[in-house]
Tab-separated table of C-alpha atoms and ligand atoms in Angstrom:
chain	number	residue	atom	x	y	z
A	208	MET	CA	31.363	-51.074	121.495
A	209	LYS	CA	28.517	-51.700	119.063
A	210	ILE	CA	27.014	-48.525	117.698
A	211	SER	CA	23.481	-49.484	118.813
A	212	VAL	CA	24.652	-49.905	122.421
A	213	MET	CA	26.379	-46.525	122.341
A	214	SER	CA	23.297	-44.794	120.966
A	215	ASP	CA	21.148	-46.365	123.711
A	216	ILE	CA	23.531	-44.993	126.338
A	217	LEU	CA	23.404	-41.545	124.771
A	218	LYS	CA	19.610	-41.680	124.516
A	219	ALA	CA	19.247	-42.570	128.200
A	220	ASN	CA	21.672	-39.787	129.076
A	221	ASP	CA	19.721	-37.260	126.981
A	222	LEU	CA	16.475	-38.091	128.793
A	223	LEU	CA	18.064	-37.563	132.170
A	224	ALA	CA	19.744	-34.368	130.956
A	225	GLU	CA	16.324	-33.033	129.909
A	226	ASP	CA	15.079	-33.513	133.499
A	227	ILE	CA	18.102	-31.637	134.842
A	228	LYS	CA	17.584	-28.859	132.318
A	229	LYS	CA	13.960	-28.491	133.440
A	230	LEU	CA	14.940	-28.396	137.102
A	231	LEU	CA	17.629	-25.760	136.497
A	232	PHE	CA	15.229	-23.702	134.406
A	233	GLU	CA	12.573	-23.765	137.146
A	234	LYS	CA	15.198	-22.658	139.659
A	235	ASN	CA	16.402	-19.861	137.346
A	236	ILE	CA	19.908	-21.284	137.221
A	237	THR	CA	22.202	-20.840	134.223
A	238	ALA	CA	24.532	-23.839	133.978
A	239	TRP	CA	27.784	-23.931	132.040
A	240	ASN	CA	29.511	-27.126	130.946
A	241	LEU	CA	33.211	-26.229	131.044
A	242	MET	CA	35.356	-28.498	128.902
A	243	GLY	CA	38.945	-28.701	127.667
A	244	SER	CA	42.161	-30.713	127.857
A	245	PRO	CA	43.777	-31.655	131.177
A	246	GLY	CA	45.929	-28.721	132.234
A	247	SER	CA	44.299	-26.209	129.895
A	248	GLY	CA	43.396	-24.043	132.893
A	249	LYS	CA	39.702	-24.758	133.518
A	250	THR	CA	39.982	-24.568	137.295
A	251	ALA	CA	42.344	-21.584	137.182
A	252	ILE	CA	39.822	-19.721	135.022
A	253	LEU	CA	37.050	-20.410	137.524
A	254	GLU	CA	39.308	-19.187	140.331
A	255	ARG	CA	39.687	-15.870	138.465
A	256	LEU	CA	36.099	-15.526	137.328
A	257	ILE	CA	34.092	-16.466	140.418
A	258	PRO	CA	35.355	-13.635	142.662
A	259	MET	CA	34.414	-11.168	139.880
A	260	LEU	CA	30.755	-12.213	139.783
A	261	PRO	CA	28.278	-9.646	141.127
A	262	GLU	CA	26.734	-10.325	144.529
A	263	THR	CA	23.387	-11.016	142.860
A	264	LEU	CA	24.859	-13.932	140.935
A	265	ARG	CA	25.712	-16.601	143.484
A	266	ALA	CA	27.618	-19.494	141.966
A	267	ALA	CA	28.280	-23.151	142.691
A	268	VAL	CA	30.757	-25.490	141.021
A	269	ILE	CA	30.634	-29.197	140.297
A	270	GLU	CA	34.136	-30.543	139.679
A	271	GLY	CA	34.702	-33.695	137.642
A	272	ASP	CA	37.957	-35.639	137.801
A	273	LEU	CA	39.019	-39.271	137.694
A	274	ALA	CA	40.522	-38.960	141.167
A	275	THR	CA	41.261	-36.478	143.999
A	276	SER	CA	39.264	-33.527	145.371
A	277	ASN	CA	42.071	-31.074	144.592
A	278	ASP	CA	40.002	-28.873	142.295
A	279	ALA	CA	36.918	-28.748	144.557
A	280	VAL	CA	39.216	-27.660	147.403
A	281	ARG	CA	40.691	-24.901	145.207
A	282	ILE	CA	37.196	-23.698	144.263
A	283	ALA	CA	35.968	-23.787	147.878
A	284	ARG	CA	38.666	-21.202	148.698
A	285	THR	CA	36.788	-18.692	146.511
A	286	GLY	CA	33.902	-18.944	148.985
A	287	VAL	CA	31.300	-20.655	146.799
A	288	GLN	CA	29.746	-24.092	147.148
A	289	SER	CA	31.763	-26.768	145.410
A	290	THR	CA	31.360	-30.480	145.140
A	291	GLN	CA	33.635	-33.088	143.596
A	292	ILE	CA	32.669	-36.009	141.396
A	293	ASN	CA	35.278	-38.753	141.061
A	294	THR	CA	34.500	-40.761	137.969
A	295	GLY	CA	36.847	-43.622	138.811
A	296	GLY	CA	37.868	-44.569	135.293
A	297	ALA	CA	35.312	-42.660	133.266
A	298	CYS	CA	36.706	-40.034	130.917
A	299	HIS	CA	33.635	-37.762	130.927
A	300	LEU	CA	30.767	-36.636	133.145
A	301	ASP	CA	27.242	-37.863	132.445
A	302	ALA	CA	23.803	-36.647	133.469
A	303	ALA	CA	23.398	-39.277	136.215
A	304	MET	CA	26.551	-37.981	137.927
A	305	ILE	CA	25.222	-34.423	137.770
A	306	ARG	CA	21.859	-35.440	139.189
A	307	SER	CA	23.483	-36.902	142.288
A	308	ALA	CA	25.970	-34.028	142.635
A	309	LEU	CA	23.040	-31.574	142.577
A	310	GLU	CA	21.669	-33.236	145.704
A	311	GLU	CA	24.746	-31.976	147.541
A	312	ILE	CA	24.262	-28.387	146.431
A	313	GLU	CA	21.849	-25.911	147.975
A	314	ILE	CA	20.448	-24.938	144.599
A	315	ASP	CA	17.901	-22.437	145.913
A	316	ALA	CA	20.864	-20.288	146.949
A	317	ILE	CA	22.477	-20.055	143.486
A	318	SER	CA	21.775	-18.612	140.063
A	319	ILE	CA	24.823	-19.820	138.163
A	320	LEU	CA	26.347	-23.289	138.051
A	321	PHE	CA	29.697	-24.215	136.551
A	322	ILE	CA	30.281	-27.868	135.785
A	323	GLU	CA	33.962	-28.531	135.155
A	324	ASN	CA	34.104	-31.651	133.045
A	325	VAL	CA	36.872	-34.262	133.027
A	326	GLY	CA	39.853	-32.967	131.046
A	327	ASN	CA	39.342	-34.507	127.609
A	328	LEU	CA	38.643	-33.156	124.103
A	329	VAL	CA	36.747	-36.204	122.875
A	330	CYS	CA	33.722	-37.787	124.562
A	331	PRO	CA	32.529	-35.098	127.030
A	332	SER	CA	30.963	-33.290	124.060
A	333	SER	CA	28.599	-36.236	123.416
A	334	PHE	CA	27.082	-36.217	126.880
A	335	SER	CA	24.573	-33.501	127.651
A	336	LEU	CA	24.503	-32.562	131.329
A	337	GLY	CA	21.378	-30.418	131.095
A	338	GLU	CA	23.542	-27.300	130.728
A	339	SER	CA	22.445	-23.954	129.324
A	340	GLY	CA	25.651	-23.583	127.345
A	341	ARG	CA	29.192	-24.779	126.771
A	342	ILE	CA	32.502	-23.081	127.422
A	343	ILE	CA	35.645	-24.656	125.963
A	344	VAL	CA	39.078	-23.793	127.331
A	345	SER	CA	41.878	-24.240	124.809
A	346	SER	CA	45.356	-23.210	125.897
A	347	ILE	CA	47.898	-21.965	123.381
A	348	THR	CA	50.478	-24.574	124.450
A	349	GLU	CA	48.160	-27.215	122.967
A	350	GLY	CA	48.690	-25.718	119.498
A	351	ASP	CA	46.439	-23.775	117.157
A	352	ASP	CA	45.049	-26.798	115.304
A	353	LYS	CA	42.748	-28.113	118.026
A	354	PRO	CA	39.385	-26.882	116.681
A	355	GLU	CA	39.972	-28.670	113.391
A	356	LYS	CA	41.326	-31.818	115.050
A	357	TYR	CA	38.537	-32.084	117.622
A	358	PRO	CA	35.547	-30.674	115.715
A	359	SER	CA	32.878	-32.405	117.823
A	360	MET	CA	34.126	-30.539	120.879
A	361	PHE	CA	34.481	-27.082	119.305
A	362	LYS	CA	31.309	-27.425	117.211
A	363	THR	CA	29.060	-27.201	120.271
A	364	ALA	CA	30.869	-24.343	122.059
A	365	ASP	CA	29.118	-21.080	122.897
A	366	LEU	CA	32.346	-19.541	124.155
A	367	VAL	CA	35.967	-20.549	123.611
A	368	LEU	CA	38.534	-19.162	126.042
A	369	VAL	CA	42.035	-19.244	124.580
A	370	ASN	CA	44.140	-19.467	127.724
A	371	LYS	CA	47.828	-18.970	128.605
A	372	MET	CA	48.174	-15.913	126.383
A	373	ASP	CA	51.045	-14.875	128.677
A	374	LEU	CA	53.112	-17.612	126.990
A	375	LEU	CA	52.460	-16.403	123.445
A	376	GLY	CA	56.075	-15.387	122.832
A	377	ASN	CA	57.299	-18.879	123.746
A	378	THR	CA	55.119	-20.894	121.384
A	379	ASN	CA	54.400	-20.996	117.660
A	380	PHE	CA	50.667	-20.544	118.286
A	381	GLN	CA	49.001	-18.326	115.657
A	382	MET	CA	45.655	-16.848	116.622
A	383	GLU	CA	44.826	-16.457	112.954
A	384	SER	CA	45.251	-20.210	112.320
A	385	PHE	CA	43.238	-21.022	115.410
A	386	MET	CA	40.385	-18.773	114.254
A	387	LYS	CA	40.499	-20.212	110.757
A	388	GLY	CA	40.046	-23.737	112.120
A	389	MET	CA	37.480	-22.542	114.599
A	390	ARG	CA	35.310	-20.894	111.954
A	391	LYS	CA	35.395	-24.072	109.859
A	392	VAL	CA	33.666	-26.012	112.635
A	393	ASN	CA	31.682	-23.284	114.432
A	394	ARG	CA	30.715	-19.925	112.983
A	395	ASN	CA	28.878	-18.566	116.004
A	396	ALA	CA	30.915	-19.173	119.137
A	397	SER	CA	32.603	-16.202	120.788
A	398	VAL	CA	36.371	-16.555	121.155
A	399	LEU	CA	38.185	-14.625	123.873
A	400	PRO	CA	41.923	-14.658	124.708
A	401	VAL	CA	42.718	-14.866	128.424
A	402	SER	CA	45.569	-15.471	130.810
A	403	ALA	CA	44.409	-17.069	134.043
A	404	ILE	CA	47.899	-16.532	135.504
A	405	GLU	CA	48.022	-12.817	134.753
A	406	GLY	CA	44.286	-12.160	134.940
A	407	THR	CA	43.978	-10.598	131.484
A	408	GLY	CA	40.844	-10.988	129.375
A	409	PHE	CA	38.532	-11.541	132.322
A	410	ASP	CA	36.594	-8.286	132.019
A	411	SER	CA	35.453	-9.375	128.549
A	412	THR	CA	34.776	-12.885	129.804
A	413	LEU	CA	32.626	-11.551	132.631
A	414	GLN	CA	30.726	-9.259	130.242
A	415	TRP	CA	30.062	-12.197	127.945
A	416	LEU	CA	28.856	-14.285	130.842
A	417	LEU	CA	26.549	-11.587	132.215
A	418	LYS	CA	25.033	-11.043	128.799
A	419	HIS	CA	24.339	-14.736	128.350
A	420	VAL	CA	23.026	-15.270	131.851
A	421	LYS	CA	20.412	-12.613	131.169
A	422	LYS	CA	19.538	-14.091	127.822
A	423	SER	CA	18.884	-17.572	129.157
A	424	ARG	CA	17.014	-16.489	132.267
B	623	MG	MG1	40.553	-28.797	136.859
B	624	ZN	ZN1	34.484	-40.550	128.044
């Protein structure tokens, strides 16, 4: 693809994302763009986190996948609104997809929106969805070199959840190496270790979330 064509696409996306951002701001909704590799545990983390949210913080989830509604069905079991986007072939969500998904959500009833992006460490980071912030899930089975290898993704993170900590003894993942790479590309993001399977690290994650919901509201 010619660079000029790509930048036109991104420009059009940014304009639409600005509209979404305005709408969410008016409605007092904090929106998180949740990104990470396929299988890193994005949906599993939402399944842990959503039931922990205080009553005053009603959530909805937009799920993005190439195919199936599996993840939206999993999220619906937590009792919150969930809607599925199937991108067909596309390897990322864009603002136009979010605009139409928002029509299926009763947004006056919510104050927090999670948008689970297509599993991919490359292009989702280029497409703003009008979110308030970005959460990256990186699981330890992917290795500790991911921040350095995929800087565009980790550069824009507000929070990085290092998932599958329960498997630490079975991998050669070194938190110190991960943090070293992370700080090369992003000095400010919070980094929290979690295990979605065992439920560890979610008190800190919730505290982080509550703090940042307040800040952006
Ligand atoms: Mg998922
Ligand atoms: Zn893509």
